[in-house]
mmCIF file of C-alpha atoms and ligand atoms in Angstrom:
data_model
loop_
_atom_site.group_PDB
_atom_site.id
_atom_site.type_symbol
_atom_site.label_atom_id
_atom_site.label_comp_id
_atom_site.label_asym_id
_atom_site.label_seq_id
_atom_site.Cartn_x
_atom_site.Cartn_y
_atom_site.Cartn_z
ATOM 1 C CA ARG A 472 -10.275 312.694 22.860
ATOM 2 C CA ALA A 473 -8.007 315.095 24.661
ATOM 3 C CA LYS A 474 -9.578 318.296 25.892
ATOM 4 C CA PRO A 475 -8.509 321.104 23.574
ATOM 5 C CA ALA A 476 -6.248 323.723 25.054
ATOM 6 C CA LEU A 477 -7.573 327.205 25.674
ATOM 7 C CA PRO A 478 -7.467 329.787 24.292
ATOM 8 C CA GLY A 479 -7.503 329.802 20.549
ATOM 9 C CA ARG A 480 -9.171 326.700 19.137
ATOM 10 C CA GLN A 481 -9.660 327.677 15.515
ATOM 11 C CA ASP A 482 -12.418 325.429 14.236
ATOM 12 C CA TRP A 483 -14.670 322.545 15.198
ATOM 13 C CA SER A 484 -12.541 319.759 13.784
ATOM 14 C CA SER A 485 -11.739 318.478 17.284
ATOM 15 C CA TRP A 486 -15.386 317.475 17.506
ATOM 16 C CA PRO A 487 -16.098 315.715 14.189
ATOM 17 C CA HIS A 488 -19.566 314.441 15.174
ATOM 18 C CA TYR A 489 -20.511 317.891 16.411
ATOM 19 C CA GLN A 490 -19.146 319.463 13.277
ATOM 20 C CA ALA A 491 -21.136 317.017 11.120
ATOM 21 C CA ALA A 492 -24.355 317.639 13.041
ATOM 22 C CA ALA A 493 -25.209 320.905 11.279
ATOM 23 C CA ALA A 494 -28.789 319.710 10.898
ATOM 24 C CA GLY A 495 -28.953 318.075 14.336
ATOM 25 C CA PHE A 496 -28.205 314.792 16.112
ATOM 26 C CA ARG A 497 -30.262 311.745 15.179
ATOM 27 C CA GLY A 498 -31.532 309.292 17.740
ATOM 28 C CA TYR A 499 -33.593 311.667 19.888
ATOM 29 C CA TRP A 500 -37.111 312.908 20.543
ATOM 30 C CA TYR A 501 -37.771 316.517 19.561
ATOM 31 C CA PRO A 502 -40.747 318.763 20.348
ATOM 32 C CA VAL A 503 -42.212 320.092 17.086
ATOM 33 C CA CYS A 504 -45.443 321.955 17.941
ATOM 34 C CA PHE A 505 -48.218 322.310 20.491
ATOM 35 C CA SER A 506 -50.649 319.388 20.784
ATOM 36 C CA SER A 507 -53.474 321.842 20.176
ATOM 37 C CA GLN A 508 -52.014 322.585 16.739
ATOM 38 C CA VAL A 509 -52.465 319.014 15.546
ATOM 39 C CA GLY A 510 -55.941 318.050 14.435
ATOM 40 C CA GLU A 511 -57.582 315.981 11.737
ATOM 41 C CA LYS A 512 -55.729 317.867 9.000
ATOM 42 C CA PRO A 513 -52.043 317.186 8.346
ATOM 43 C CA ARG A 514 -49.518 319.656 9.731
ATOM 44 C CA ALA A 515 -46.222 319.871 7.846
ATOM 45 C CA VAL A 516 -43.036 319.877 9.939
ATOM 46 C CA THR A 517 -39.362 320.054 8.996
ATOM 47 C CA LEU A 518 -37.090 318.369 11.504
ATOM 48 C CA LEU A 519 -33.354 317.752 11.053
ATOM 49 C CA GLY A 520 -33.870 318.678 7.406
ATOM 50 C CA GLU A 521 -36.516 315.985 6.943
ATOM 51 C CA ARG A 522 -39.995 316.878 5.772
ATOM 52 C CA LEU A 523 -42.753 315.057 7.596
ATOM 53 C CA PHE A 524 -46.288 315.725 8.721
ATOM 54 C CA VAL A 525 -48.204 315.019 11.891
ATOM 55 C CA ILE A 526 -51.922 314.352 12.063
ATOM 56 C CA ARG A 527 -54.407 313.308 14.715
ATOM 57 C CA ASP A 528 -56.657 310.317 14.181
ATOM 58 C CA ARG A 529 -59.191 309.310 16.832
ATOM 59 C CA GLY A 530 -57.164 311.117 19.487
ATOM 60 C CA LYS A 531 -53.729 309.721 18.644
ATOM 61 C CA VAL A 532 -51.043 311.658 16.766
ATOM 62 C CA PHE A 533 -49.168 309.986 13.896
ATOM 63 C CA GLY A 534 -46.152 311.096 11.877
ATOM 64 C CA MET A 535 -45.267 310.254 8.280
ATOM 65 C CA LYS A 536 -42.763 311.310 5.630
ATOM 66 C CA ASP A 537 -44.217 314.244 3.732
ATOM 67 C CA ARG A 538 -43.455 313.153 0.200
ATOM 68 C CA CYS A 539 -45.809 310.963 -1.795
ATOM 69 C CA PRO A 540 -43.735 308.148 -3.318
ATOM 70 C CA HIS A 541 -45.823 308.349 -6.515
ATOM 71 C CA ARG A 542 -44.835 311.753 -7.904
ATOM 72 C CA GLY A 543 -43.273 313.489 -4.911
ATOM 73 C CA VAL A 544 -46.153 315.775 -3.954
ATOM 74 C CA PRO A 545 -46.364 316.679 -0.240
ATOM 75 C CA LEU A 546 -48.769 314.275 1.441
ATOM 76 C CA SER A 547 -49.626 317.081 3.864
ATOM 77 C CA TYR A 548 -51.662 318.668 1.055
ATOM 78 C CA GLY A 549 -53.973 315.641 1.232
ATOM 79 C CA ASP A 550 -56.622 314.682 3.747
ATOM 80 C CA LYS A 551 -58.393 311.796 5.417
ATOM 81 C CA GLN A 552 -60.822 309.978 3.146
ATOM 82 C CA PHE A 553 -61.004 306.866 5.354
ATOM 83 C CA PRO A 554 -60.403 306.583 9.114
ATOM 84 C CA GLY A 555 -56.780 305.888 10.022
ATOM 85 C CA THR A 556 -55.424 306.892 6.618
ATOM 86 C CA ILE A 557 -54.133 309.846 4.597
ATOM 87 C CA SER A 558 -54.918 310.224 0.878
ATOM 88 C CA CYS A 559 -52.586 312.137 -1.414
ATOM 89 C CA VAL A 560 -54.197 315.213 -2.958
ATOM 90 C CA TYR A 561 -52.963 314.366 -6.483
ATOM 91 C CA HIS A 562 -54.124 310.829 -7.422
ATOM 92 C CA GLY A 563 -55.544 309.534 -4.163
ATOM 93 C CA TRP A 564 -52.898 307.076 -3.031
ATOM 94 C CA THR A 565 -54.048 306.217 0.478
ATOM 95 C CA PHE A 566 -51.659 305.231 3.273
ATOM 96 C CA ASP A 567 -52.277 303.630 6.645
ATOM 97 C CA LEU A 568 -51.152 306.170 9.269
ATOM 98 C CA GLU A 569 -49.953 303.477 11.677
ATOM 99 C CA THR A 570 -47.948 301.236 9.335
ATOM 100 C CA GLY A 571 -47.374 303.461 6.291
ATOM 101 C CA ASP A 572 -48.714 300.690 4.010
ATOM 102 C CA LEU A 573 -50.397 301.744 0.789
ATOM 103 C CA LYS A 574 -53.991 300.598 1.387
ATOM 104 C CA ALA A 575 -55.610 301.954 -1.775
ATOM 105 C CA ALA A 576 -54.820 303.836 -4.963
ATOM 106 C CA ILE A 577 -58.283 305.350 -5.354
ATOM 107 C CA THR A 578 -57.922 306.248 -9.030
ATOM 108 C CA ASP A 579 -56.873 302.676 -9.921
ATOM 109 C CA GLY A 580 -59.946 300.989 -8.465
ATOM 110 C CA PRO A 581 -60.433 298.799 -5.418
ATOM 111 C CA ARG A 582 -58.023 296.042 -6.466
ATOM 112 C CA SER A 583 -55.056 298.098 -7.623
ATOM 113 C CA PRO A 584 -52.015 295.791 -7.840
ATOM 114 C CA ILE A 585 -49.753 298.540 -6.476
ATOM 115 C CA CYS A 586 -51.372 298.104 -3.035
ATOM 116 C CA GLY A 587 -49.231 296.110 -0.644
ATOM 117 C CA LYS A 588 -46.101 296.935 -2.631
ATOM 118 C CA VAL A 589 -45.429 300.402 -1.237
ATOM 119 C CA THR A 590 -44.780 301.466 2.350
ATOM 120 C CA GLN A 591 -44.357 305.084 3.343
ATOM 121 C CA PRO A 592 -41.871 305.778 6.188
ATOM 122 C CA THR A 593 -43.549 306.670 9.481
ATOM 123 C CA TYR A 594 -42.253 308.379 12.634
ATOM 124 C CA ASP A 595 -42.732 307.589 16.294
ATOM 125 C CA VAL A 596 -44.717 310.339 17.978
ATOM 126 C CA GLU A 597 -45.518 311.116 21.623
ATOM 127 C CA GLU A 598 -47.288 313.920 23.462
ATOM 128 C CA ARG A 599 -45.824 315.475 26.620
ATOM 129 C CA PHE A 600 -46.412 318.849 28.338
ATOM 130 C CA GLY A 601 -48.981 319.851 25.730
ATOM 131 C CA MET A 602 -46.511 319.371 22.900
ATOM 132 C CA VAL A 603 -46.006 316.818 20.131
ATOM 133 C CA TRP A 604 -42.605 315.088 20.102
ATOM 134 C CA VAL A 605 -41.159 313.203 17.129
ATOM 135 C CA TYR A 606 -38.314 310.661 17.200
ATOM 136 C CA ILE A 607 -35.725 311.002 14.461
ATOM 137 C CA GLY A 608 -33.382 308.054 14.232
ATOM 138 C CA ASP A 609 -31.780 305.656 11.793
ATOM 139 C CA GLY A 610 -34.369 302.914 11.848
ATOM 140 C CA GLU A 611 -33.468 301.637 15.319
ATOM 141 C CA ARG A 612 -36.087 301.181 18.023
ATOM 142 C CA PRO A 613 -36.543 304.514 19.799
ATOM 143 C CA HIS A 614 -35.764 304.696 23.492
ATOM 144 C CA PRO A 615 -38.773 305.659 25.651
ATOM 145 C CA ILE A 616 -39.214 309.436 25.620
ATOM 146 C CA ASP A 617 -39.281 309.552 29.427
ATOM 147 C CA GLU A 618 -35.664 308.333 29.473
ATOM 148 C CA GLN A 619 -34.679 311.452 27.579
ATOM 149 C CA LEU A 620 -36.767 314.119 29.293
ATOM 150 C CA PRO A 621 -35.280 315.970 32.278
ATOM 151 C CA GLU A 622 -35.636 313.464 35.125
ATOM 152 C CA GLU A 623 -37.482 315.814 37.481
ATOM 153 C CA LEU A 624 -40.192 316.425 34.868
ATOM 154 C CA VAL A 625 -41.052 312.738 34.777
ATOM 155 C CA GLY A 626 -43.163 311.626 37.682
ATOM 156 C CA ASN A 627 -43.367 314.988 39.487
ATOM 157 C CA PRO A 628 -46.528 317.015 39.009
ATOM 158 C CA ALA A 629 -45.757 320.398 37.505
ATOM 159 C CA VAL A 630 -47.556 323.233 35.806
ATOM 160 C CA VAL A 631 -45.818 324.425 32.711
ATOM 161 C CA GLY A 632 -45.843 327.467 30.493
ATOM 162 C CA GLN A 633 -44.379 327.064 27.032
ATOM 163 C CA ARG A 634 -43.315 329.105 24.086
ATOM 164 C CA ILE A 635 -42.444 327.753 20.634
ATOM 165 C CA GLN A 636 -40.841 330.063 18.132
ATOM 166 C CA PRO A 637 -39.206 329.342 14.753
ATOM 167 C CA ARG A 638 -35.859 331.119 14.656
ATOM 168 C CA THR A 639 -33.108 331.788 12.161
ATOM 169 C CA GLY A 640 -29.642 330.416 12.828
ATOM 170 C CA ASN A 641 -27.979 327.083 13.419
ATOM 171 C CA TRP A 642 -29.244 325.124 16.430
ATOM 172 C CA ARG A 643 -25.664 324.725 17.759
ATOM 173 C CA PHE A 644 -25.256 328.491 18.053
ATOM 174 C CA ALA A 645 -28.558 328.600 19.922
ATOM 175 C CA CYS A 646 -27.514 325.862 22.330
ATOM 176 C CA GLU A 647 -24.074 327.335 22.860
ATOM 177 C CA ASN A 648 -25.637 330.732 23.480
ATOM 178 C CA GLY A 649 -27.939 329.247 26.100
ATOM 179 C CA TYR A 650 -25.090 327.646 28.025
ATOM 180 C CA ASP A 651 -22.592 330.458 27.352
ATOM 181 C CA GLU A 652 -21.372 331.798 30.679
ATOM 182 C CA GLY A 653 -20.247 335.284 29.696
ATOM 183 C CA HIS A 654 -23.320 336.443 27.801
ATOM 184 C CA ALA A 655 -25.648 336.100 30.778
ATOM 185 C CA LYS A 656 -23.562 338.672 32.598
ATOM 186 C CA TYR A 657 -23.019 341.108 29.761
ATOM 187 C CA LEU A 658 -25.540 340.798 26.911
ATOM 188 C CA HIS A 659 -28.473 340.450 29.297
ATOM 189 C CA ARG A 660 -27.386 343.252 31.621
ATOM 190 C CA THR A 661 -30.048 345.513 30.087
ATOM 191 C CA SER A 662 -32.879 342.985 30.163
ATOM 192 C CA LEU A 663 -35.831 343.755 32.385
ATOM 193 C CA TRP A 664 -35.602 340.261 33.817
ATOM 194 C CA ARG A 665 -32.405 341.386 35.533
ATOM 195 C CA LEU A 666 -34.461 343.669 37.747
ATOM 196 C CA PHE A 667 -35.255 340.479 39.601
ATOM 197 C CA LYS A 668 -32.064 338.510 39.024
ATOM 198 C CA PRO A 669 -28.911 340.580 39.529
ATOM 199 C CA MET A 670 -25.747 339.036 38.109
ATOM 200 C CA PRO A 671 -22.098 339.427 39.094
ATOM 201 C CA VAL A 672 -19.638 341.038 36.677
ATOM 202 C CA TRP A 673 -17.809 337.758 36.555
ATOM 203 C CA ASN A 674 -17.210 334.662 38.603
ATOM 204 C CA SER A 675 -15.032 331.632 38.624
ATOM 205 C CA THR A 676 -16.791 328.446 37.614
ATOM 206 C CA LYS A 677 -16.211 324.794 37.109
ATOM 207 C CA ILE A 678 -18.107 322.302 34.993
ATOM 208 C CA VAL A 679 -19.316 319.135 36.692
ATOM 209 C CA LYS A 680 -20.758 316.116 34.896
ATOM 210 C CA ARG A 681 -23.510 314.124 36.549
ATOM 211 C CA GLY A 682 -25.484 311.549 34.596
ATOM 212 C CA ARG A 683 -26.529 312.896 31.214
ATOM 213 C CA TRP A 684 -25.969 316.522 32.243
ATOM 214 C CA ILE A 685 -23.056 318.861 32.634
ATOM 215 C CA TYR A 686 -23.526 321.589 35.239
ATOM 216 C CA ARG A 687 -21.915 324.966 35.522
ATOM 217 C CA VAL A 688 -21.041 325.496 39.135
ATOM 218 C CA GLN A 689 -20.446 329.081 40.162
ATOM 219 C CA GLN A 690 -17.713 329.618 42.696
ATOM 220 C CA GLU A 691 -16.422 333.048 43.682
ATOM 221 C CA GLN A 692 -18.615 335.886 42.507
ATOM 222 C CA TYR A 693 -17.497 339.450 41.831
ATOM 223 C CA TRP A 694 -20.179 342.096 41.784
ATOM 224 C CA GLU A 695 -17.838 344.914 40.830
ATOM 225 C CA ALA A 696 -14.357 344.965 39.342
ATOM 226 C CA ASP A 697 -11.541 347.437 38.644
ATOM 227 C CA PHE A 698 -10.182 347.191 35.138
ATOM 228 C CA PRO A 699 -6.591 348.500 35.024
ATOM 229 C CA GLY A 700 -6.368 351.757 33.130
ATOM 230 C CA LEU A 701 -10.116 351.812 32.461
ATOM 231 C CA GLY A 702 -11.941 352.146 35.721
ATOM 232 C CA ARG A 703 -14.532 350.463 37.845
ATOM 233 C CA TRP A 704 -17.364 348.479 36.310
ATOM 234 C CA SER A 705 -20.466 347.107 37.977
ATOM 235 C CA GLY A 706 -22.966 344.837 36.358
ATOM 236 C CA THR A 707 -25.661 346.022 38.729
ATOM 237 C CA ALA A 708 -25.180 349.725 38.120
ATOM 238 C CA TRP A 709 -28.050 350.595 35.846
ATOM 239 C CA TYR A 710 -30.822 349.821 38.247
ATOM 240 C CA LYS A 711 -28.814 350.212 41.460
ATOM 241 C CA ALA A 712 -29.801 346.828 42.736
ATOM 242 C CA ARG A 713 -27.976 345.454 45.691
ATOM 243 C CA PRO A 714 -26.246 342.146 45.193
ATOM 244 C CA PRO A 715 -28.194 339.366 46.857
ATOM 245 C CA LYS A 716 -26.848 338.027 50.113
ATOM 246 C CA ARG A 717 -27.051 334.511 48.764
ATOM 247 C CA VAL A 718 -23.858 333.415 47.075
ATOM 248 C CA GLY A 719 -23.018 330.323 45.144
ATOM 249 C CA ASN A 720 -25.529 328.581 42.980
ATOM 250 C CA ILE A 721 -28.743 326.712 43.338
ATOM 251 C CA GLY A 722 -26.729 323.691 44.320
ATOM 252 C CA ASN A 723 -26.516 325.530 47.638
ATOM 253 C CA THR A 724 -30.230 326.150 47.941
ATOM 254 C CA SER A 725 -30.126 325.848 51.710
ATOM 255 C CA SER A 726 -29.396 329.575 51.936
ATOM 256 C CA HIS A 727 -32.538 330.523 50.022
ATOM 257 C CA ARG A 728 -35.712 331.203 51.955
ATOM 258 C CA LYS A 729 -38.142 328.871 50.227
ATOM 259 C CA VAL A 730 -36.913 326.299 47.793
ATOM 260 C CA ASN A 731 -39.555 324.165 46.184
ATOM 261 C CA PRO A 732 -39.195 320.684 47.758
ATOM 262 C CA THR A 733 -39.157 318.897 44.387
ATOM 263 C CA ILE A 734 -36.319 321.130 43.229
ATOM 264 C CA ALA A 735 -34.447 320.802 46.532
ATOM 265 C CA ALA A 736 -34.710 317.015 46.319
ATOM 266 C CA GLN A 737 -32.747 316.977 43.052
ATOM 267 C CA GLU A 738 -29.655 318.428 44.731
ATOM 268 C CA PHE A 739 -28.548 319.951 41.434
ATOM 269 C CA PRO A 740 -24.809 320.620 41.515
ATOM 270 C CA GLY A 741 -25.232 323.840 39.510
ATOM 271 C CA PHE A 742 -27.628 326.524 38.391
ATOM 272 C CA ALA A 743 -27.219 325.978 34.627
ATOM 273 C CA SER A 744 -26.919 322.607 32.956
ATOM 274 C CA VAL A 745 -27.134 321.182 29.472
ATOM 275 C CA SER A 746 -27.738 317.747 27.978
ATOM 276 C CA MET A 747 -28.176 316.090 24.610
ATOM 277 C CA PRO A 748 -29.600 316.711 22.087
ATOM 278 C CA GLY A 749 -29.477 320.406 23.027
ATOM 279 C CA VAL A 750 -31.488 321.010 26.197
ATOM 280 C CA LEU A 751 -30.723 323.798 28.623
ATOM 281 C CA ARG A 752 -31.928 323.731 32.223
ATOM 282 C CA ILE A 753 -31.773 326.826 34.429
ATOM 283 C CA VAL A 754 -32.764 326.128 38.012
ATOM 284 C CA TYR A 755 -34.313 328.782 40.217
ATOM 285 C CA PRO A 756 -35.433 328.197 43.811
ATOM 286 C CA THR A 757 -39.121 327.952 42.929
ATOM 287 C CA PHE A 758 -39.209 326.978 39.244
ATOM 288 C CA ILE A 759 -37.075 325.583 36.433
ATOM 289 C CA HIS A 760 -36.668 327.044 32.984
ATOM 290 C CA TYR A 761 -35.823 324.747 30.061
ATOM 291 C CA GLU A 762 -34.847 325.545 26.514
ATOM 292 C CA PHE A 763 -34.972 322.940 23.769
ATOM 293 C CA TYR A 764 -33.081 323.893 20.610
ATOM 294 C CA VAL A 765 -34.756 321.880 17.895
ATOM 295 C CA PRO A 766 -32.923 321.701 14.558
ATOM 296 C CA THR A 767 -35.229 322.483 11.656
ATOM 297 C CA ASP A 768 -32.345 322.325 9.200
ATOM 298 C CA ALA A 769 -28.780 323.626 9.096
ATOM 299 C CA ASP A 770 -29.894 327.272 9.055
ATOM 300 C CA ASN A 771 -33.011 327.324 11.220
ATOM 301 C CA HIS A 772 -34.184 325.992 14.530
ATOM 302 C CA LEU A 773 -37.188 325.952 16.756
ATOM 303 C CA TYR A 774 -36.803 327.670 20.110
ATOM 304 C CA VAL A 775 -38.913 325.819 22.665
ATOM 305 C CA GLY A 776 -38.996 327.444 26.086
ATOM 306 C CA LEU A 777 -40.666 325.634 28.946
ATOM 307 C CA LEU A 778 -41.137 326.901 32.464
ATOM 308 C CA ALA A 779 -42.059 324.329 35.075
ATOM 309 C CA ASP A 780 -43.440 325.075 38.497
ATOM 310 C CA PHE A 781 -43.701 321.991 40.672
ATOM 311 C CA ARG A 782 -47.037 322.697 42.277
ATOM 312 C CA LYS A 783 -50.463 321.281 41.642
ATOM 313 C CA GLY A 784 -54.152 322.064 41.936
ATOM 314 C CA MET A 785 -55.166 325.512 43.163
ATOM 315 C CA LYS A 786 -51.614 326.222 44.312
ATOM 316 C CA ALA A 787 -50.640 326.333 40.643
ATOM 317 C CA LEU A 788 -52.984 329.213 39.866
ATOM 318 C CA PRO A 789 -50.658 332.039 40.965
ATOM 319 C CA PHE A 790 -47.961 330.606 38.708
ATOM 320 C CA TYR A 791 -50.252 330.741 35.692
ATOM 321 C CA LEU A 792 -51.199 334.328 36.446
ATOM 322 C CA LYS A 793 -47.576 335.294 36.966
ATOM 323 C CA TYR A 794 -46.524 333.470 33.819
ATOM 324 C CA LEU A 795 -49.186 334.966 31.586
ATOM 325 C CA GLY A 796 -48.942 338.422 33.133
ATOM 326 C CA ALA A 797 -45.199 338.910 33.368
ATOM 327 C CA VAL A 798 -42.838 335.976 32.996
ATOM 328 C CA ARG A 799 -43.925 335.069 29.493
ATOM 329 C CA TRP A 800 -43.194 338.576 28.298
ATOM 330 C CA LEU A 801 -40.140 339.368 30.391
ATOM 331 C CA PHE A 802 -38.357 336.061 30.160
ATOM 332 C CA HIS A 803 -39.605 334.141 27.169
ATOM 333 C CA GLY A 804 -40.018 337.440 25.347
ATOM 334 C CA GLN A 805 -37.614 340.322 25.819
ATOM 335 C CA PHE A 806 -34.737 338.453 27.495
ATOM 336 C CA SER A 807 -34.903 335.607 25.033
ATOM 337 C CA GLY A 808 -35.136 338.095 22.158
ATOM 338 C CA GLN A 809 -31.601 339.220 22.987
ATOM 339 C CA ASP A 810 -30.425 335.625 22.612
ATOM 340 C CA LYS A 811 -32.302 335.279 19.341
ATOM 341 C CA TRP A 812 -30.470 338.297 17.978
ATOM 342 C CA MET A 813 -27.021 336.928 18.911
ATOM 343 C CA VAL A 814 -27.750 333.502 17.409
ATOM 344 C CA GLU A 815 -28.699 335.189 14.143
ATOM 345 C CA VAL A 816 -25.442 337.124 13.953
ATOM 346 C CA THR A 817 -22.935 334.593 15.336
ATOM 347 C CA ASP A 818 -20.514 333.613 12.606
ATOM 348 C CA ALA A 819 -19.260 330.090 11.971
ATOM 349 C CA PRO A 820 -15.720 329.230 13.191
ATOM 350 C CA PRO A 821 -12.861 330.127 13.137
ATOM 351 C CA GLU A 822 -13.238 331.399 16.666
ATOM 352 C CA LYS A 823 -10.935 332.524 19.448
ATOM 353 C CA LEU A 824 -12.109 331.342 22.848
ATOM 354 C CA TYR A 825 -11.512 332.688 26.363
ATOM 355 C CA ARG A 826 -11.794 331.246 29.858
ATOM 356 C CA PRO A 827 -15.583 331.429 30.300
ATOM 357 C CA ASP A 828 -15.946 329.430 27.060
ATOM 358 C CA ASP A 829 -14.979 326.301 28.955
ATOM 359 C CA SER A 830 -18.745 325.740 29.185
ATOM 360 C CA LEU A 831 -18.920 325.584 25.373
ATOM 361 C CA LEU A 832 -15.981 323.211 25.148
ATOM 362 C CA GLN A 833 -17.461 320.877 27.739
ATOM 363 C CA TRP A 834 -20.813 320.875 25.935
ATOM 364 C CA ARG A 835 -19.145 319.993 22.636
ATOM 365 C CA LYS A 836 -17.234 317.222 24.368
ATOM 366 C CA LEU A 837 -20.464 315.888 25.866
ATOM 367 C CA ALA A 838 -22.073 315.889 22.406
ATOM 368 C CA GLU A 839 -19.041 314.182 20.923
ATOM 369 C CA ASP A 840 -18.765 311.459 23.569
ATOM 370 C CA THR A 841 -22.508 310.766 23.704
ATOM 371 C CA THR A 842 -22.655 310.449 19.931
ATOM 372 C CA GLU A 843 -19.687 308.098 19.861
ATOM 373 C CA GLU A 844 -21.474 305.880 22.406
ATOM 374 C CA ARG A 845 -24.669 305.948 20.323
ATOM 375 C CA LEU A 846 -22.844 305.024 17.124
ATOM 376 C CA GLU A 847 -21.184 302.115 18.919
ATOM 377 C CA ARG A 848 -24.603 300.913 20.086
ATOM 378 C CA LEU A 849 -25.950 301.160 16.530
ATOM 379 C CA ARG A 850 -22.989 299.262 15.121
ATOM 380 C CA ALA A 851 -23.562 296.504 17.682
ATOM 381 C CA GLN A 852 -27.187 296.282 16.500
ATOM 382 C CA GLY A 853 -26.124 296.223 12.842
ATOM 383 C CA VAL A 854 -27.877 299.559 12.154
ATOM 384 C CA GLU A 855 -26.205 301.819 9.628
ATOM 385 C CA PRO A 856 -26.329 305.517 10.624
ATOM 386 C CA THR A 857 -27.726 307.795 7.935
ATOM 387 C CA GLY A 858 -27.473 311.453 7.057
ATOM 388 C CA THR A 859 -26.147 313.691 9.780
ATOM 389 C CA ARG A 860 -25.056 312.343 13.114
HETATM 390 FE FE1 FES B 566 -49.426 311.290 -4.716
HETATM 391 FE FE2 FES B 566 -49.862 310.802 -7.252
HETATM 392 S S1 FES B 566 -48.440 312.116 -6.404
HETATM 393 S S2 FES B 566 -50.883 310.002 -5.568
#
């Protein structure tokens, strides 16, 4: 598809898969809760508009559709009567957590003829970074989760701090907000986090694609600007911070005093990047911040913030103290609260875009192209896509 001209795209019809994905893109792993929140009792989860539950059995987490096929009662109201199974609270239909097979209908005796004739849909589940991840697809074999996670998080030891928060608003607005170039410079100008991270008033950028990611590469930066007929404006004025000497982006980490070697080794082309199915990566010299925008349904999402510091052992201790004492509140809290507010009040298209929105257009194009490739793969396997894209 041709890249839409700027400015003035009026709706999302240039990106039909993106437009159709109000409740999220299928064919991906999504984090749904902390591992510590999943025990021997079922935990109900809504993901891409689907109701399921997760439950731990002898250490392993399983996922299953949260609707009893008998009379439609949530299975998450039930409990474990036998190891490796879940029994519905209403009449005791009992399903194998691994296969979904109906193993017993307790109230019909041990040889109920309905057994073996009913199978409840199950979900593939993994645990990474202290969180439970669920695959939502169309019945195809899921790809390994490690193929989808940010590459540097797989195989490099890191300490992580996470935050999971249910939020109002469509997941696409959340993702677009995260990657939105202009808002970082204006909306967040009053955030306390900016005491540490001054931002230019504006800069010229270009978007670069590498692998599964598109990167925003900052070029010239302007710390102050004269607006004709209005006056001078400085994004650093309120706390009188001096612009840092370092220019460019983290792709040019050589000018920063101490860049973590794991981060330096990635040679990221840009400071901010995004990938499917809605993952933002912001690279700092000594840590990386990720945001996963997990679609609950068309009107709600889960904000999952993850901060990774690539150190191990005792060296990781200062990070934990810093995270718990300040970063969690300043960054995952107050700063991110400003984003939360904007996602709640962003209106659906029509929209009128301006130059810095190229980042949004490139993200939508990435989503569109990646989805087209996935649908082609499914067609080749004879799998019929269901529901949303
Ligand atoms: Fe679940 Fe009857 S509704 S067993």
